[in-house]
Short mmCIF file of C-alpha atoms and ligand atoms in Angstrom, two decimals:
data_model
loop_
_atom_site.label_atom_id
_atom_site.label_comp_id
_atom_site.label_asym_id
_atom_site.label_seq_id
_atom_site.Cartn_x
_atom_site.Cartn_y
_atom_site.Cartn_z
CA MET A 148 -11.75 7.64 23.82
CA LEU A 149 -13.80 9.35 21.12
CA SER A 150 -12.12 9.60 17.70
CA TYR A 151 -14.49 11.83 15.73
CA GLN A 152 -12.93 15.03 14.38
CA HIS A 153 -15.11 17.43 12.51
CA ALA A 154 -12.17 18.67 10.36
CA TYR A 155 -12.71 15.58 8.18
CA HIS A 156 -16.22 16.74 7.36
CA ALA A 157 -16.01 20.57 7.57
CA GLY A 158 -18.23 22.43 5.06
CA ASN A 159 -20.10 19.32 3.90
CA PHE A 160 -23.77 19.29 2.95
CA ALA A 161 -24.87 18.66 6.53
CA ASP A 162 -22.83 21.73 7.74
CA VAL A 163 -24.51 23.78 5.07
CA HIS A 164 -28.02 22.74 6.32
CA LYS A 165 -27.09 23.06 9.95
CA HIS A 166 -25.34 26.46 9.75
CA LEU A 167 -27.97 28.02 7.47
CA LEU A 168 -30.60 27.16 10.02
CA LEU A 169 -28.38 28.29 12.95
CA HIS A 170 -27.73 31.61 11.21
CA GLY A 171 -31.47 32.11 10.61
CA VAL A 172 -32.20 31.49 14.31
CA ILE A 173 -29.44 33.69 15.67
CA ASP A 174 -30.17 36.47 13.23
CA HIS A 175 -33.81 36.57 14.49
CA LEU A 176 -32.90 36.38 18.19
CA LEU A 177 -30.45 39.28 18.04
CA ARG A 178 -33.11 41.59 16.75
CA LYS A 179 -34.14 42.02 20.34
CA GLU A 180 -32.00 44.06 22.74
CA THR A 181 -32.63 41.68 25.68
CA SER A 182 -29.45 39.80 26.66
CA ILE A 183 -29.05 36.15 25.66
CA THR A 184 -26.88 33.16 26.56
CA LEU A 185 -25.70 31.08 23.62
CA ILE A 186 -24.55 27.53 24.49
CA ASP A 187 -22.92 25.19 22.01
CA THR A 188 -22.67 21.75 23.62
CA HIS A 189 -20.39 20.18 21.04
CA ALA A 190 -18.41 23.00 19.61
CA GLY A 191 -15.68 21.40 17.48
CA ARG A 192 -12.61 23.50 16.76
CA GLY A 193 -14.24 26.71 15.45
CA VAL A 194 -13.02 27.80 12.03
CA TYR A 195 -11.60 25.17 9.68
CA SER A 196 -8.89 25.49 7.09
CA LEU A 197 -10.00 23.61 4.00
CA ALA A 198 -6.34 22.94 3.28
CA ALA A 199 -5.88 21.07 6.56
CA GLU A 200 -4.57 17.52 6.18
CA GLU A 201 -7.85 16.01 7.70
CA THR A 202 -10.14 18.13 5.46
CA SER A 203 -8.12 17.34 2.30
CA ARG A 204 -8.48 13.58 3.02
CA LEU A 205 -12.19 13.44 1.99
CA HIS A 206 -12.82 16.93 0.44
CA GLU A 207 -16.45 16.76 1.59
CA TYR A 208 -16.76 20.49 1.25
CA ARG A 209 -16.64 20.01 -2.52
CA HIS A 210 -20.12 18.68 -2.34
CA GLY A 211 -21.28 21.17 0.31
CA ILE A 212 -20.16 24.74 0.69
CA LEU A 213 -18.16 24.84 -2.56
CA PRO A 214 -21.02 24.67 -5.18
CA LEU A 215 -22.88 27.38 -3.22
CA TRP A 216 -19.76 29.58 -3.02
CA GLU A 217 -19.30 29.23 -6.78
CA SER A 218 -22.95 30.29 -7.41
CA ARG A 219 -22.90 33.06 -4.80
CA GLU A 220 -23.43 35.97 -7.08
CA GLU A 221 -26.50 34.43 -8.57
CA LEU A 222 -27.85 33.18 -5.27
CA ALA A 223 -27.43 36.60 -3.68
CA ASN A 224 -30.04 37.99 -6.10
CA HIS A 225 -32.67 35.51 -5.09
CA ASP A 226 -32.76 34.85 -1.37
CA GLU A 227 -32.01 37.13 1.56
CA LEU A 228 -31.10 34.44 4.05
CA LEU A 229 -28.78 32.77 1.63
CA SER A 230 -27.19 35.96 0.46
CA ASP A 231 -26.55 37.06 4.01
CA TRP A 232 -25.17 33.60 4.97
CA LEU A 233 -22.76 33.53 1.96
CA ALA A 234 -21.62 37.07 2.77
CA ALA A 235 -20.76 35.81 6.30
CA VAL A 236 -18.80 32.88 4.81
CA ALA A 237 -16.79 35.42 2.90
CA GLU A 238 -15.82 37.21 6.15
CA VAL A 239 -13.57 34.29 7.19
CA GLN A 240 -11.71 34.16 3.84
CA PRO A 241 -8.30 35.88 3.94
CA ASN A 242 -8.69 36.38 0.19
CA ASP A 243 -12.40 36.99 -0.32
CA GLN A 244 -12.43 35.64 -3.85
CA ARG A 245 -11.18 32.21 -2.87
CA LEU A 246 -12.80 29.68 -0.56
CA SER A 247 -10.09 28.52 1.85
CA HIS A 248 -11.79 28.37 5.26
CA TYR A 249 -15.15 27.29 6.65
CA PRO A 250 -16.60 28.60 9.91
CA GLY A 251 -18.14 26.12 12.45
CA SER A 252 -20.94 26.62 14.90
CA PRO A 253 -19.04 28.58 17.53
CA TRP A 254 -18.37 31.36 14.89
CA TRP A 255 -21.96 31.31 13.56
CA MET A 256 -23.38 31.52 17.06
CA GLY A 257 -20.96 34.18 18.32
CA ARG A 258 -20.22 36.38 15.36
CA ARG A 259 -22.59 39.19 16.35
CA LEU A 260 -22.30 38.77 20.13
CA ARG A 261 -23.08 42.02 21.92
CA SER A 262 -21.73 43.31 25.27
CA GLN A 263 -24.85 42.11 27.09
CA ASP A 264 -24.61 38.55 25.80
CA ARG A 265 -22.72 35.38 26.82
CA GLN A 266 -21.45 32.41 24.87
CA LEU A 267 -20.46 29.08 26.31
CA LEU A 268 -18.68 26.47 24.22
CA PHE A 269 -18.21 22.84 25.37
CA GLU A 270 -15.76 20.51 23.68
CA LEU A 271 -14.70 17.12 25.02
CA HIS A 272 -11.85 16.18 22.66
CA PRO A 273 -8.59 17.63 24.11
CA GLY A 274 -7.04 18.49 20.66
CA GLU A 275 -10.22 20.04 19.39
CA HIS A 276 -10.70 21.97 22.59
CA GLU A 277 -7.11 23.31 22.32
CA HIS A 278 -7.73 24.60 18.76
CA LEU A 279 -11.01 26.25 19.91
CA ALA A 280 -9.50 27.92 23.00
CA GLY A 281 -6.70 29.24 20.73
CA GLN A 282 -9.31 30.88 18.45
CA THR A 283 -11.48 32.34 21.25
CA LEU A 284 -10.41 35.82 22.30
CA ASP A 285 -13.63 37.62 23.26
CA GLY A 286 -14.14 38.07 27.03
CA HIS A 287 -17.83 37.20 26.74
CA VAL A 288 -17.02 33.71 25.43
CA ARG A 289 -16.01 30.81 27.64
CA THR A 290 -14.63 27.47 26.34
CA ILE A 291 -15.05 24.50 28.59
CA HIS A 292 -13.12 21.31 28.13
CA GLY A 293 -15.82 18.75 29.18
CA ASP A 294 -19.03 17.00 28.50
CA GLY A 295 -21.57 19.32 26.85
CA LEU A 296 -24.79 17.61 27.76
CA LYS A 297 -23.93 17.42 31.50
CA GLY A 298 -22.39 20.85 31.38
CA LEU A 299 -25.57 22.36 29.84
CA VAL A 300 -27.88 20.96 32.49
CA GLU A 301 -25.56 21.98 35.32
CA ARG A 302 -25.62 25.61 34.22
CA LEU A 303 -29.41 25.99 34.07
CA PRO A 304 -31.05 28.33 34.70
CA VAL A 305 -28.70 30.85 33.08
CA ARG A 306 -28.45 34.53 34.29
CA THR A 307 -29.63 36.16 31.17
CA PRO A 308 -33.51 36.37 30.37
CA ARG A 309 -33.05 34.41 27.14
CA LEU A 310 -31.26 31.22 26.17
CA CYS A 311 -30.41 29.55 22.90
CA VAL A 312 -28.66 26.16 22.74
CA LEU A 313 -27.17 24.11 19.84
CA ILE A 314 -26.74 20.34 20.48
CA ASP A 315 -24.68 18.82 17.68
CA PRO A 316 -23.08 15.46 18.85
CA SER A 317 -21.04 13.14 16.71
CA TYR A 318 -23.37 10.16 17.68
CA GLU A 319 -20.39 7.82 18.05
CA LEU A 320 -22.14 6.15 20.95
CA LYS A 321 -25.55 4.59 20.20
CA GLN A 322 -27.03 5.81 23.39
CA GLU A 323 -26.41 9.44 22.44
CA TYR A 324 -29.78 9.62 20.53
CA VAL A 325 -31.75 9.02 23.75
CA GLU A 326 -29.39 10.99 25.94
CA VAL A 327 -29.90 14.02 23.62
CA ALA A 328 -33.69 13.67 23.92
CA ASP A 329 -33.44 13.40 27.79
CA THR A 330 -31.17 16.47 27.88
CA LEU A 331 -33.54 18.40 25.67
CA SER A 332 -36.47 17.64 27.93
CA THR A 333 -34.48 18.58 31.12
CA THR A 334 -33.32 21.82 29.49
CA LEU A 335 -36.91 22.82 28.53
CA ARG A 336 -38.19 22.00 32.01
CA LYS A 337 -35.61 24.38 33.47
CA ALA A 338 -35.78 26.99 30.78
CA ARG A 339 -39.23 26.77 29.21
CA HIS A 340 -38.82 29.51 26.59
CA ALA A 341 -35.27 28.44 25.45
CA VAL A 342 -34.69 28.05 21.74
CA VAL A 343 -32.93 24.73 21.33
CA MET A 344 -31.57 23.18 18.13
CA VAL A 345 -30.60 19.55 17.74
CA TRP A 346 -28.74 18.16 14.82
CA TYR A 347 -29.00 14.47 13.80
CA PRO A 348 -27.63 12.39 10.85
CA LEU A 349 -29.99 10.48 8.53
CA LEU A 350 -28.28 7.07 8.23
CA PRO A 351 -29.72 3.93 6.67
CA ALA A 352 -29.74 2.28 10.15
CA GLY A 353 -32.44 4.80 11.07
CA ARG A 354 -31.26 5.51 14.65
CA HIS A 355 -32.53 9.03 14.53
CA HIS A 356 -36.05 7.56 15.00
CA GLU A 357 -35.04 6.76 18.58
CA LEU A 358 -34.35 10.41 19.17
CA LEU A 359 -37.57 11.57 17.44
CA GLU A 360 -39.74 9.11 19.34
CA ALA A 361 -38.09 9.94 22.76
CA VAL A 362 -38.79 13.69 22.09
CA LYS A 363 -42.49 12.79 21.58
CA ALA A 364 -42.57 10.56 24.64
CA HIS A 365 -41.16 13.40 26.80
CA GLY A 366 -44.24 15.45 25.78
CA LEU A 367 -42.31 18.33 24.45
CA HIS A 368 -44.23 21.09 22.47
CA LYS A 369 -43.41 23.34 19.57
CA VAL A 370 -40.79 21.09 17.97
CA TRP A 371 -40.17 21.92 14.40
CA ARG A 372 -38.24 19.43 12.19
CA SER A 373 -36.06 20.35 9.21
CA GLU A 374 -34.59 17.60 6.97
CA LEU A 375 -32.45 17.58 3.91
CA ARG A 376 -32.13 14.30 2.01
CA LEU A 377 -29.43 14.02 -0.70
CA HIS A 378 -31.12 10.89 -1.99
CA GLU A 379 -33.11 7.90 -0.59
CA PRO A 380 -30.75 5.21 0.74
CA GLY A 381 -30.17 2.13 -1.47
CA VAL A 382 -29.96 -1.46 -0.35
CA GLY A 383 -26.72 -2.10 1.56
CA GLU A 384 -25.80 1.58 1.72
CA ARG A 385 -24.19 2.75 4.96
CA GLY A 386 -23.21 6.44 4.66
CA MET A 387 -25.07 9.51 5.70
CA TYR A 388 -27.76 10.28 3.22
CA GLY A 389 -29.27 13.26 4.93
CA SER A 390 -29.16 15.90 7.63
CA GLY A 391 -31.85 16.59 10.19
CA MET A 392 -32.53 19.20 12.78
CA LEU A 393 -35.11 19.74 15.47
CA VAL A 394 -35.81 23.29 16.71
CA VAL A 395 -37.84 23.72 19.92
CA ASN A 396 -39.52 27.10 20.14
CA PRO A 397 -38.38 28.20 16.61
CA PRO A 398 -38.54 31.92 15.90
CA TRP A 399 -41.49 33.05 13.94
CA GLY A 400 -40.99 32.85 10.14
CA LEU A 401 -37.96 30.50 10.34
CA ASP A 402 -39.78 27.79 8.40
CA GLN A 403 -40.47 29.95 5.43
CA ARG A 404 -37.02 31.52 5.32
CA LEU A 405 -35.41 28.10 5.42
CA ALA A 406 -37.73 26.54 2.85
CA SER A 407 -36.97 29.37 0.49
CA ALA A 408 -33.20 29.12 0.96
CA MET A 409 -33.13 25.34 0.75
CA ALA A 410 -35.16 25.38 -2.47
CA ARG A 411 -32.07 27.06 -3.97
CA VAL A 412 -29.50 25.07 -2.11
CA ALA A 413 -30.80 21.48 -2.62
CA PRO A 414 -30.43 21.30 -6.43
CA LEU A 415 -26.74 22.45 -6.10
CA LEU A 416 -25.97 19.63 -3.68
CA SER A 417 -27.58 16.77 -5.68
CA SER A 418 -30.02 16.39 -8.52
CA GLU A 419 -32.10 14.09 -6.23
CA ALA A 420 -31.90 16.25 -3.13
CA ARG A 421 -35.19 17.03 -1.26
CA TYR A 422 -35.89 19.36 1.55
CA GLN A 423 -38.71 19.23 4.02
CA GLY A 424 -39.67 21.33 7.06
CA ASP A 425 -42.68 20.42 9.33
CA TRP A 426 -43.92 20.27 12.84
CA TRP A 427 -42.70 17.12 14.66
CA VAL A 428 -44.71 18.13 17.74
CA GLY A 429 -46.98 21.19 17.39
CA GLU A 430 -48.60 23.53 19.99
N1 SAM B 39 -20.86 21.92 16.23
C1 SAM B 39 -19.70 21.87 15.41
C2 SAM B 39 -20.02 22.66 14.18
O1 SAM B 39 -21.11 22.79 13.71
O2 SAM B 39 -19.02 23.31 13.65
C3 SAM B 39 -19.34 20.42 14.98
C4 SAM B 39 -19.34 19.48 16.16
S1 SAM B 39 -18.88 17.86 15.80
C5 SAM B 39 -20.28 17.30 14.94
C6 SAM B 39 -19.08 17.13 17.36
C7 SAM B 39 -17.98 17.47 18.29
O3 SAM B 39 -18.40 17.08 19.63
C8 SAM B 39 -16.63 16.93 18.13
O4 SAM B 39 -15.67 17.92 18.08
C9 SAM B 39 -16.38 16.03 19.30
O5 SAM B 39 -15.06 16.02 19.74
C10 SAM B 39 -17.24 16.62 20.36
N2 SAM B 39 -17.77 15.76 21.43
C11 SAM B 39 -18.06 14.49 21.41
N3 SAM B 39 -18.67 14.06 22.64
C12 SAM B 39 -18.78 15.23 23.28
C13 SAM B 39 -19.41 15.56 24.54
N4 SAM B 39 -19.96 14.55 25.33
N5 SAM B 39 -19.35 16.78 25.06
C14 SAM B 39 -18.74 17.79 24.31
N6 SAM B 39 -18.17 17.51 23.08
C15 SAM B 39 -18.25 16.31 22.63
#
């Protein structure tokens, strides 16, 4: 039985990186009228209360969304993506002056869903799925209690002309790094133009290299990499020191929008934080 629950980490620095990128991608894709299917293979519970017992245990959001929230007026004047993103975070606060909730990926993906679009959310943990299903009211959104990697592949090709996928596992099982790369490859074989995002942790053990190398070995094209490092890992360190994402078929201009937003975000997270975006595999 898997034990990971995202509520312990909601709103941390990795969520900030992941959801800013996700927001940039969705914002771009919804500029076109053509219908789209949005699939979140590892959805979590949706919107998180920062006062929840699990979240209060580690308070990771204090080193993630909180410093950005506290600087939101100044940030709003400097960067469009960031300003838009922080305004969206304000939408889930019952009192818009106080940060009390943080929205997860199902919310970021689905917040501007139109009548022609569809959203599919997979979640394997029964308790997390129950929370998610309780928050999902829109008729165009389906939540599925099951394995997101298998479920994604089984549903391809989708009925809409366009597809966007987020793969955001907890990597509790070591084989997940390679399974994610295999699923990515199968997905792109069945839906060549899909925009697919994959999140991975930067840990001192360096297992994310297995994912990156497997992606290369599968011969995928147009794979853009976005990495935020809080610091370089010291000897004997075990915790997550950075957050990485791959985006296959990224929308035009995403690299520059992210670089500009992250140049403002990184110093608020850590004085040593560094951001880098580059092509992992090009054209
Ligand atoms: N995507 C969420 C967000 O950004 O708000 C966070 C997801 S969290 C990192 C990973 C989630 O995947 C957990 O809720 C976990 O229960 C779930 N999970 C683990 N293995 C899974 C699987 N094989 N299929 C679907 N969900 C899974």
